[in-house]
mmCIF file of C-alpha atoms and ligand atoms in Angstrom:
data_model
loop_
_atom_site.group_PDB
_atom_site.id
_atom_site.type_symbol
_atom_site.label_atom_id
_atom_site.label_comp_id
_atom_site.label_asym_id
_atom_site.label_seq_id
_atom_site.Cartn_x
_atom_site.Cartn_y
_atom_site.Cartn_z
ATOM 1 C CA MET A 3 282.570 118.416 -90.561
ATOM 2 C CA ILE A 4 285.691 117.775 -88.493
ATOM 3 C CA GLN A 5 287.154 114.270 -88.579
ATOM 4 C CA GLY A 6 287.862 113.093 -85.038
ATOM 5 C CA LYS A 7 289.630 110.058 -83.639
ATOM 6 C CA GLN A 8 289.544 106.667 -85.290
ATOM 7 C CA LEU A 9 286.946 104.487 -83.587
ATOM 8 C CA TYR A 10 287.521 101.270 -85.424
ATOM 9 C CA GLU A 11 289.415 99.694 -88.311
ATOM 10 C CA GLY A 12 287.683 96.818 -90.034
ATOM 11 C CA LYS A 13 288.679 94.597 -92.946
ATOM 12 C CA ALA A 14 287.562 97.019 -95.654
ATOM 13 C CA LYS A 15 286.782 100.294 -93.855
ATOM 14 C CA LYS A 16 287.915 102.664 -91.132
ATOM 15 C CA VAL A 17 285.427 104.552 -88.988
ATOM 16 C CA PHE A 18 286.081 107.980 -87.432
ATOM 17 C CA GLU A 19 284.211 110.117 -84.943
ATOM 18 C CA THR A 20 283.133 113.647 -85.910
ATOM 19 C CA ASP A 21 282.274 116.768 -83.899
ATOM 20 C CA ASP A 22 278.639 115.569 -83.954
ATOM 21 C CA PRO A 23 278.083 112.562 -81.634
ATOM 22 C CA GLU A 24 275.317 111.269 -83.960
ATOM 23 C CA LEU A 25 277.535 111.215 -87.075
ATOM 24 C CA LEU A 26 280.550 109.167 -88.131
ATOM 25 C CA ILE A 27 282.875 109.154 -91.136
ATOM 26 C CA VAL A 28 283.448 105.865 -92.943
ATOM 27 C CA SER A 29 286.602 105.604 -95.055
ATOM 28 C CA TYR A 30 286.794 102.812 -97.629
ATOM 29 C CA LYS A 31 290.111 100.942 -98.113
ATOM 30 C CA ASP A 32 291.422 98.850 -101.014
ATOM 31 C CA ASP A 33 292.109 95.927 -98.639
ATOM 32 C CA ALA A 34 290.224 92.736 -99.383
ATOM 33 C CA THR A 35 289.762 89.650 -97.234
ATOM 34 C CA ALA A 36 287.881 86.405 -97.713
ATOM 35 C CA PHE A 37 287.170 83.203 -95.798
ATOM 36 C CA ASN A 38 286.862 84.968 -92.447
ATOM 37 C CA GLY A 39 290.127 86.872 -92.946
ATOM 38 C CA LEU A 40 292.245 83.852 -93.962
ATOM 39 C CA LYS A 41 292.834 85.234 -97.463
ATOM 40 C CA LYS A 42 294.130 88.795 -97.669
ATOM 41 C CA GLY A 43 294.914 91.056 -100.582
ATOM 42 C CA THR A 44 294.433 94.403 -102.233
ATOM 43 C CA ILE A 45 292.038 95.341 -104.985
ATOM 44 C CA GLN A 46 293.351 98.607 -106.464
ATOM 45 C CA GLY A 47 290.648 101.257 -106.608
ATOM 46 C CA LYS A 48 288.076 99.132 -104.757
ATOM 47 C CA GLY A 49 287.580 101.633 -101.934
ATOM 48 C CA VAL A 50 286.612 104.406 -104.330
ATOM 49 C CA ILE A 51 284.212 102.138 -106.238
ATOM 50 C CA ASN A 52 282.561 100.626 -103.144
ATOM 51 C CA ASN A 53 282.118 104.063 -101.566
ATOM 52 C CA LYS A 54 280.454 105.540 -104.660
ATOM 53 C CA MET A 55 278.376 102.463 -105.428
ATOM 54 C CA SER A 56 277.122 101.949 -101.898
ATOM 55 C CA ASN A 57 276.157 105.622 -101.612
ATOM 56 C CA ALA A 58 274.316 105.645 -104.945
ATOM 57 C CA LEU A 59 272.388 102.493 -104.007
ATOM 58 C CA MET A 60 271.519 103.791 -100.538
ATOM 59 C CA ARG A 61 270.254 107.075 -102.038
ATOM 60 C CA MET A 62 268.054 105.017 -104.359
ATOM 61 C CA LEU A 63 266.753 102.881 -101.475
ATOM 62 C CA GLU A 64 265.983 105.972 -99.361
ATOM 63 C CA LYS A 65 263.787 107.205 -102.236
ATOM 64 C CA LYS A 66 261.917 103.906 -102.045
ATOM 65 C CA GLY A 67 261.281 104.338 -98.319
ATOM 66 C CA ILE A 68 264.085 102.216 -96.841
ATOM 67 C CA PRO A 69 265.868 104.219 -94.122
ATOM 68 C CA THR A 70 269.679 104.010 -94.327
ATOM 69 C CA HIS A 71 272.684 105.380 -92.452
ATOM 70 C CA PHE A 72 273.800 107.405 -95.506
ATOM 71 C CA VAL A 73 274.123 111.178 -95.013
ATOM 72 C CA GLU A 74 276.630 112.663 -97.479
ATOM 73 C CA GLU A 75 279.547 111.631 -99.677
ATOM 74 C CA LEU A 76 282.536 113.682 -98.474
ATOM 75 C CA SER A 77 285.206 112.523 -100.920
ATOM 76 C CA GLU A 78 286.143 109.625 -103.192
ATOM 77 C CA ARG A 79 286.647 107.321 -100.217
ATOM 78 C CA ASP A 80 284.903 109.055 -97.317
ATOM 79 C CA THR A 81 281.226 109.206 -96.401
ATOM 80 C CA LEU A 82 279.324 110.798 -93.560
ATOM 81 C CA VAL A 83 276.898 108.330 -91.987
ATOM 82 C CA ARG A 84 274.510 108.287 -89.061
ATOM 83 C CA ARG A 85 275.973 106.634 -85.979
ATOM 84 C CA VAL A 86 274.341 103.278 -85.300
ATOM 85 C CA LYS A 87 274.873 100.286 -83.055
ATOM 86 C CA ILE A 88 275.145 97.407 -85.493
ATOM 87 C CA VAL A 89 272.626 94.591 -84.941
ATOM 88 C CA PRO A 90 274.963 91.554 -84.824
ATOM 89 C CA LEU A 91 273.110 89.705 -87.581
ATOM 90 C CA GLU A 92 274.257 89.315 -91.172
ATOM 91 C CA VAL A 93 271.249 89.006 -93.435
ATOM 92 C CA ILE A 94 271.714 87.093 -96.682
ATOM 93 C CA ILE A 95 269.157 87.178 -99.457
ATOM 94 C CA ARG A 96 269.495 84.827 -102.415
ATOM 95 C CA ASN A 97 267.779 84.782 -105.791
ATOM 96 C CA ILE A 98 270.006 82.160 -107.422
ATOM 97 C CA SER A 99 272.095 79.325 -105.938
ATOM 98 C CA ALA A 100 275.790 80.123 -105.425
ATOM 99 C CA GLY A 101 278.588 80.091 -102.849
ATOM 100 C CA SER A 102 277.836 78.505 -99.490
ATOM 101 C CA PHE A 103 274.245 77.625 -100.514
ATOM 102 C CA ALA A 104 275.472 75.495 -103.423
ATOM 103 C CA LYS A 105 278.112 73.892 -101.189
ATOM 104 C CA HIS A 106 275.843 73.165 -98.177
ATOM 105 C CA TYR A 107 273.034 71.647 -100.214
ATOM 106 C CA GLY A 108 275.153 69.953 -102.887
ATOM 107 C CA VAL A 109 273.637 71.756 -105.867
ATOM 108 C CA GLU A 110 275.221 73.557 -108.797
ATOM 109 C CA GLU A 111 275.462 77.338 -108.959
ATOM 110 C CA GLY A 112 272.942 79.175 -111.116
ATOM 111 C CA ILE A 113 269.605 77.587 -110.102
ATOM 112 C CA VAL A 114 267.029 80.379 -110.247
ATOM 113 C CA PHE A 115 264.690 80.235 -107.230
ATOM 114 C CA ASP A 116 260.923 80.757 -107.535
ATOM 115 C CA ALA A 117 261.105 83.094 -104.537
ATOM 116 C CA PRO A 118 264.077 84.673 -102.739
ATOM 117 C CA THR A 119 265.486 83.036 -99.592
ATOM 118 C CA ILE A 120 266.632 84.738 -96.417
ATOM 119 C CA GLU A 121 269.095 83.535 -93.813
ATOM 120 C CA PHE A 122 270.844 85.037 -90.821
ATOM 121 C CA SER A 123 274.264 84.545 -89.377
ATOM 122 C CA TYR A 124 275.572 85.698 -86.035
ATOM 123 C CA LYS A 125 278.093 88.481 -86.743
ATOM 124 C CA ASN A 126 280.994 87.174 -84.678
ATOM 125 C CA ASP A 127 284.417 86.721 -86.275
ATOM 126 C CA GLU A 128 285.748 84.482 -83.472
ATOM 127 C CA LEU A 129 282.929 82.007 -84.067
ATOM 128 C CA GLY A 130 283.173 82.327 -87.866
ATOM 129 C CA ASP A 131 279.753 84.008 -88.288
ATOM 130 C CA PRO A 132 277.656 80.865 -87.595
ATOM 131 C CA LEU A 133 274.275 80.481 -89.268
ATOM 132 C CA LEU A 134 271.266 80.877 -86.977
ATOM 133 C CA ASN A 135 267.508 81.154 -87.230
ATOM 134 C CA GLU A 136 265.123 83.730 -85.746
ATOM 135 C CA TYR A 137 264.546 81.693 -82.586
ATOM 136 C CA HIS A 138 268.290 81.523 -81.957
ATOM 137 C CA ALA A 139 268.602 85.272 -82.559
ATOM 138 C CA LEU A 140 265.831 85.879 -79.991
ATOM 139 C CA ALA A 141 267.353 83.436 -77.489
ATOM 140 C CA LEU A 142 270.704 85.220 -77.793
ATOM 141 C CA LYS A 143 268.893 88.599 -77.501
ATOM 142 C CA LEU A 144 270.577 89.831 -80.693
ATOM 143 C CA ALA A 145 267.353 91.612 -81.722
ATOM 144 C CA THR A 146 263.706 91.786 -80.715
ATOM 145 C CA LYS A 147 260.886 90.048 -82.615
ATOM 146 C CA GLU A 148 259.719 93.430 -83.952
ATOM 147 C CA GLU A 149 263.243 94.325 -85.080
ATOM 148 C CA ILE A 150 263.606 90.994 -86.887
ATOM 149 C CA GLU A 151 260.269 91.578 -88.668
ATOM 150 C CA THR A 152 261.429 95.060 -89.741
ATOM 151 C CA ILE A 153 264.782 93.711 -90.909
ATOM 152 C CA LYS A 154 263.104 90.973 -92.991
ATOM 153 C CA ASP A 155 260.638 93.417 -94.533
ATOM 154 C CA TYR A 156 263.405 95.900 -95.458
ATOM 155 C CA SER A 157 265.695 93.130 -96.759
ATOM 156 C CA PHE A 158 263.115 91.756 -99.225
ATOM 157 C CA ARG A 159 262.256 95.301 -100.350
ATOM 158 C CA VAL A 160 265.964 96.027 -100.859
ATOM 159 C CA ASN A 161 266.156 92.854 -102.961
ATOM 160 C CA GLU A 162 263.290 93.940 -105.226
ATOM 161 C CA ALA A 163 264.783 97.422 -105.721
ATOM 162 C CA LEU A 164 268.327 96.170 -106.339
ATOM 163 C CA LYS A 165 267.223 93.340 -108.645
ATOM 164 C CA GLU A 166 265.312 95.795 -110.825
ATOM 165 C CA PHE A 167 268.141 98.323 -110.876
ATOM 166 C CA TRP A 168 270.858 95.789 -111.737
ATOM 167 C CA LEU A 169 268.669 94.212 -114.417
ATOM 168 C CA SER A 170 268.479 97.620 -116.111
ATOM 169 C CA CYS A 171 272.326 97.545 -116.174
ATOM 170 C CA GLY A 172 272.387 94.063 -117.769
ATOM 171 C CA VAL A 173 273.418 92.517 -114.448
ATOM 172 C CA THR A 174 271.793 89.685 -112.474
ATOM 173 C CA LEU A 175 271.698 90.056 -108.690
ATOM 174 C CA VAL A 176 272.479 86.542 -107.446
ATOM 175 C CA ASP A 177 272.739 87.137 -103.686
ATOM 176 C CA PHE A 178 273.922 89.725 -101.149
ATOM 177 C CA LYS A 179 274.553 90.440 -97.499
ATOM 178 C CA LEU A 180 273.035 93.307 -95.512
ATOM 179 C CA GLU A 181 273.677 94.695 -92.052
ATOM 180 C CA PHE A 182 271.337 96.877 -90.047
ATOM 181 C CA GLY A 183 271.907 99.240 -87.133
ATOM 182 C CA ARG A 184 269.967 101.046 -84.422
ATOM 183 C CA LEU A 185 269.996 104.844 -84.223
ATOM 184 C CA SER A 186 270.182 106.365 -80.722
ATOM 185 C CA ASP A 187 266.358 106.314 -80.571
ATOM 186 C CA GLY A 188 266.263 102.634 -81.545
ATOM 187 C CA THR A 189 265.115 103.115 -85.155
ATOM 188 C CA ILE A 190 266.377 100.339 -87.437
ATOM 189 C CA VAL A 191 268.253 101.576 -90.522
ATOM 190 C CA LEU A 192 270.247 99.849 -93.258
ATOM 191 C CA ALA A 193 273.978 100.246 -92.522
ATOM 192 C CA ASP A 194 277.380 98.919 -93.670
ATOM 193 C CA GLU A 195 277.760 98.792 -97.479
ATOM 194 C CA ILE A 196 276.237 97.422 -100.672
ATOM 195 C CA SER A 197 279.017 96.727 -103.154
ATOM 196 C CA PRO A 198 280.676 93.994 -105.243
ATOM 197 C CA ASP A 199 282.302 92.930 -101.921
ATOM 198 C CA THR A 200 278.897 92.068 -100.472
ATOM 199 C CA CYS A 201 276.832 91.115 -103.552
ATOM 200 C CA ARG A 202 277.184 88.486 -106.253
ATOM 201 C CA LEU A 203 276.636 90.211 -109.573
ATOM 202 C CA TRP A 204 276.702 88.293 -112.867
ATOM 203 C CA ASP A 205 276.539 89.639 -116.387
ATOM 204 C CA SER A 206 272.959 88.799 -117.413
ATOM 205 C CA LYS A 207 273.941 87.341 -120.813
ATOM 206 C CA THR A 208 277.337 85.695 -120.261
ATOM 207 C CA HIS A 209 277.017 85.024 -116.486
ATOM 208 C CA GLU A 210 280.534 86.447 -116.103
ATOM 209 C CA LYS A 211 281.239 87.228 -112.447
ATOM 210 C CA LEU A 212 281.563 90.953 -111.737
ATOM 211 C CA ASP A 213 282.165 90.762 -107.978
ATOM 212 C CA LYS A 214 284.485 89.619 -105.192
ATOM 213 C CA ASP A 215 284.215 85.951 -106.187
ATOM 214 C CA ARG A 216 286.971 86.767 -108.717
ATOM 215 C CA PHE A 217 289.224 87.528 -105.721
ATOM 216 C CA ARG A 218 287.944 84.660 -103.523
ATOM 217 C CA ARG A 219 288.458 82.126 -106.316
ATOM 218 C CA ASP A 220 291.697 83.562 -107.810
ATOM 219 C CA MET A 221 290.000 84.071 -111.160
ATOM 220 C CA GLY A 222 292.008 87.158 -112.163
ATOM 221 C CA GLY A 223 290.556 90.312 -113.677
ATOM 222 C CA VAL A 224 289.384 91.498 -110.265
ATOM 223 C CA GLU A 225 290.055 95.225 -110.785
ATOM 224 C CA ASP A 226 288.561 95.082 -114.285
ATOM 225 C CA ALA A 227 285.381 93.485 -112.915
ATOM 226 C CA TYR A 228 284.966 96.207 -110.271
ATOM 227 C CA ARG A 229 285.569 98.906 -112.919
ATOM 228 C CA GLU A 230 283.121 97.221 -115.313
ATOM 229 C CA ILE A 231 280.306 97.018 -112.767
ATOM 230 C CA MET A 232 280.884 100.620 -111.666
ATOM 231 C CA GLY A 233 280.882 101.764 -115.299
ATOM 232 C CA ARG A 234 277.550 100.044 -115.918
ATOM 233 C CA MET A 235 276.040 101.676 -112.855
ATOM 234 C CA GLU A 236 277.287 105.159 -113.787
ATOM 235 C CA LYS A 237 275.986 104.784 -117.342
ATOM 236 C CA GLN A 238 272.575 103.747 -116.049
ATOM 237 C CA ILE A 239 272.374 106.491 -113.402
ATOM 238 C CA GLY A 240 273.483 109.023 -116.028
ATOM 239 C CA GLU A 241 270.583 107.956 -118.267
ATOM 240 C CA ASP A 242 267.923 108.156 -115.507
HETATM 241 N N1 LIG B 304 278.768 87.838 -97.926
HETATM 242 C C1 LIG B 304 279.387 88.951 -97.364
HETATM 243 N N2 LIG B 304 280.102 88.789 -96.210
HETATM 244 C C2 LIG B 304 280.209 87.614 -95.546
HETATM 245 C C3 LIG B 304 279.578 86.474 -96.116
HETATM 246 C C4 LIG B 304 278.865 86.616 -97.292
HETATM 247 O O1 LIG B 304 279.287 90.041 -97.885
HETATM 248 O O2 LIG B 304 280.858 87.572 -94.480
HETATM 249 C C5 LIG B 304 277.985 87.972 -99.165
HETATM 250 C C6 LIG B 304 278.692 87.329 -100.359
HETATM 251 O O3 LIG B 304 279.430 88.301 -101.076
HETATM 252 C C7 LIG B 304 277.541 86.828 -101.176
HETATM 253 C C8 LIG B 304 276.425 86.547 -100.163
HETATM 254 O O4 LIG B 304 276.766 87.280 -99.001
HETATM 255 O O5 LIG B 304 277.085 87.857 -102.060
HETATM 256 C C9 LIG B 304 276.239 85.082 -99.856
HETATM 257 O O6 LIG B 304 277.461 84.547 -99.450
HETATM 258 P P1 LIG B 304 277.614 82.984 -99.127
HETATM 259 O O7 LIG B 304 276.806 82.649 -97.920
HETATM 260 O O8 LIG B 304 277.354 82.210 -100.352
HETATM 261 O O9 LIG B 304 279.092 82.839 -98.613
HETATM 262 P P2 LIG B 304 280.480 82.767 -99.379
HETATM 263 O O10 LIG B 304 280.335 81.742 -100.463
HETATM 264 O O11 LIG B 304 280.717 84.161 -99.879
HETATM 265 O O12 LIG B 304 281.425 82.369 -98.287
#
């Protein structure tokens, strides 16, 4: 696979063309941002961890019937993915109150919900990714009704699979963000990444945070948390 010209550089990844118009290479960086890019920093080794973790989780989800953009891990930081047009919706699933949910509704973090919640935001940095509902998404023609149904179905199935996997690693999946894309034939597939940048992951016993909240909230031990969560995943995958 020949790496072609850089198409795009995002906050945490670069994307390159390849000699196949249907395939792209994603390259994970150590750069970290939070609060819509207002806070910037570096998390040493993050790119390698997020690349490996996201690929392992997407392989697992494919086995459970969720189509993803994942094709092949090319190196520590680089992965071959199917080219998609990203649906401009960020999907957030929550199992436990935290972050913006706790803030918006004035509740403490750590309330375990009877059933998971789903919310959408409009993926638009200039507007600060505003929250919207399905009717708004339809009005703005961000996706069709059928696509939204597919995205909801996949998102809840991803939640069940990830919750079970992380539990087996002694980790509680609090919440996470997903992005979906359309292949050239319009098929919806899971895209972007699944990593400690996009999930809240707490140690099941101590509730210690093993995710990007350590960076967002200046808690220290950021690199150690990423290494710890990766170590737990590798141990678990090794035992399977
Ligand atoms: N999240 C993300 N990217 C975003 C916003 C949120 O990956 O632009 C993830 C975040 O890591 C968390 C979940 O989505 O796992 C819910 O985030 P929340 O709405 O609580 O926002 P935050 O408190 O992170 O601003």
